[in-house]
Amino acid sequence: MKRIVITGVGIVSPCGNNAEQFEASLRLGRSGIKVNEWYDTEGFVSKEIGKIVGFEIPNGLSERERRHCSQVDFYALSAAQEALASAELKVTAGNCTTMGIVLGSGGAVADTETYVRNMLLKQNANPSKLLASNPDKAGNTVAAHFDLHGPRSSIMTACSSGATAIGYAADFIKEGYAEIMLAGGVESTSYVTLSGFNALGAMCAGKNRPFDRNRDGIVLGEAGAILVLESLEHALRRGAPIIAEFVAYGLSSDAHHITAPHPEGEGMVRAMQQALKLGKIGVEQICYINAHGTGTLLNDKSESAAIRNVFGAHADALCVSTIKPMTGHTLSAAGAVEALATVLSLNGQFVPPTLNYQTPDPDCNLDCVPNFARNLEMDYAMSNSLAFGGNNTSLIFKHYQD
């Protein structure tokens, strides 16, 4: 069985527009959540948002690319550019057919929103802008720009899309379809998305406070995160920097409700158990779980129950934190952003905190690393993603040692 390693990472996020800035925020507990000055929030429960600021469009784009790219495309291109550079990879005629991409994306909702508004106002409505609404558009844009001719696929499993993409990319390498894969997720904010989640009653009135007894919902955010995966043999052959090792992943469906998780987290239990089984990892070997941890009443309770179910007595020794109070819930990008955070945590041997935690909840009685990051020697870590429709993904990574 081929061993798969992570050799490059790239990210744009509310708390850092590159991996170095992002890791610094994780270590310092520095949140990118801000007062929402980008959208009209009248009637909205939440007045905050995880918005990317100071973003610069990547260099090297043609005028045509700039004209046809949505914000989602720009985020994906920027993350891919950094990931390739950090992996010390150059795409050439000799390797382009062995390099591919799997990207989780919900499409550019803001572009569709603008088109519909312009149509209603009888202003200039360019139908080509609707192309960006296709969830496949961002991956296609990255593949075309970097000349990636290997496998290309787009994933839409709601908020677990980015995590699922990473698992699928590893499979492409293990089965011989590619030598190198880019994998991750991307999302940008829109008024439609904000108003939709507000209508669902999912937004928090104050601070996003996962696992806290007084939690009352999410804050939305945006991000793009991409990891470079390749076989260990291939990475060693080309002298690549190795950040962490990908071990295994698990997938499951709650088949329960379109928005609510199963009360006991049965689907998440199966996803974690499957990842552990396929990775041949004992529960006691996992030291840290980067939780989905949205800050909603049902999610945090069911995820905590699922972790207790799978890990038993070892759950008391686990660090279980969530970075959503730093980034906001970045939807299609969330699983990739949190996987990237887990990889950085393993490489740097630290655990990011769960911010805004004040009041313990007996239904979430895990060590959620409240408010301050923690140094931790660890070999294995898990990253969990739960999504609307009950789409569950669990990823396991390992600290790489020669």
Coordinates of N, CA, C and O in Angstrom, one line a residue, residues 15 24 29 46 59 73 75 78 92 96 131 166 181 194 226 242 254 261 281 301 311 331 334 358-359 372 379 393 397:
C15 N -8.2 34.7 8.8 CA -7.1 34.9 9.8 C -5.7 34.6 9.2 O -4.8 34.2 9.9
A24 N 0.3 31.3 12.5 CA 0.5 32.2 13.6 C -0.8 32.5 14.3 O -0.9 32.6 15.5
G29 N -4.2 32.2 18.8 CA -5.7 32.3 19.1 C -6.2 33.6 18.5 O -7.1 34.3 19.2
S46 N -27.1 37.5 13.3 CA -25.6 37.7 13.5 C -25.2 39.0 12.8 O -25.6 39.3 11.6
N59 N -0.5 36.8 -9.0 CA 0.3 37.2 -10.2 C 0.2 36.1 -11.3 O -0.1 35.0 -11.1
D73 N -12.9 31.6 -7.7 CA -11.8 31.2 -8.6 C -10.5 31.8 -8.1 O -9.4 31.1 -8.0
Y75 N -9.6 32.8 -5.1 CA -9.2 32.2 -3.9 C -8.6 30.9 -4.2 O -7.5 30.5 -3.6
S78 N -5.1 31.3 -5.8 CA -4.1 31.8 -4.8 C -3.6 30.7 -3.9 O -2.4 30.5 -3.6
T92 N 5.4 20.8 -15.5 CA 6.1 20.7 -16.8 C 5.4 19.8 -17.8 O 4.5 19.1 -17.4
C96 N 2.8 17.0 -16.2 CA 1.5 17.6 -16.1 C 0.4 16.5 -16.2 O -0.7 16.7 -15.7
L131 N -21.6 31.1 -15.4 CA -20.7 29.9 -15.5 C -20.0 29.6 -14.1 O -19.7 28.5 -13.7
I166 N -10.0 15.7 -0.2 CA -8.7 15.2 0.2 C -8.6 13.7 0.2 O -7.7 13.1 -0.2
M181 N -1.5 15.1 -6.5 CA -2.9 15.6 -6.5 C -2.9 16.9 -5.6 O -2.4 16.9 -4.5
L194 N -25.9 34.2 3.5 CA -26.1 34.8 4.8 C -27.6 34.8 5.2 O -28.0 34.4 6.3
I226 N -5.8 24.5 0.0 CA -5.4 23.4 -0.9 C -4.2 22.7 -0.3 O -3.2 23.4 0.1
I242 N 8.4 17.5 3.4 CA 7.2 16.7 3.8 C 6.7 17.3 5.1 O 7.4 17.4 6.1
D254 N -25.7 10.0 7.5 CA -26.7 9.9 8.6 C -28.0 9.3 8.0 O -28.7 8.6 8.7
P261 N -28.0 17.0 12.5 CA -27.3 15.8 12.6 C -28.1 14.8 13.4 O -29.0 15.1 14.1
I281 N -5.3 2.0 13.0 CA -4.9 2.9 14.1 C -5.8 2.6 15.3 O -7.0 2.5 15.1
K301 N -23.3 18.9 20.6 CA -23.8 17.8 21.4 C -23.6 16.4 20.8 O -23.1 15.5 21.4
F311 N -14.2 6.7 21.2 CA -13.0 6.7 21.9 C -13.1 6.2 23.4 O -12.1 5.9 24.0
L331 N -18.1 26.7 5.2 CA -18.9 25.8 4.3 C -18.1 24.9 3.5 O -17.5 24.0 4.0
A334 N -14.6 24.4 4.6 CA -14.3 24.1 6.0 C -13.5 22.9 6.2 O -12.5 22.9 7.0
Q358 N -16.5 29.8 27.7 CA -16.7 30.4 29.1 C -17.3 29.4 30.0 O -16.8 29.2 31.1
T359 N -18.4 28.8 29.6 CA -19.2 28.0 30.5 C -19.3 26.5 30.1 O -19.8 26.2 29.0
F372 N -6.8 29.2 24.7 CA -5.3 29.3 24.5 C -4.8 28.0 23.8 O -5.1 26.9 24.2
D379 N 1.6 12.0 17.6 CA 1.9 11.2 16.4 C 0.7 11.3 15.4 O 0.9 11.4 14.2
T393 N -17.3 13.1 7.2 CA -16.0 12.7 6.7 C -15.0 12.8 7.9 O -15.0 13.8 8.6
F397 N -4.3 12.0 10.0 CA -3.0 12.4 9.6 C -2.0 12.0 10.6 O -2.3 11.8 11.8

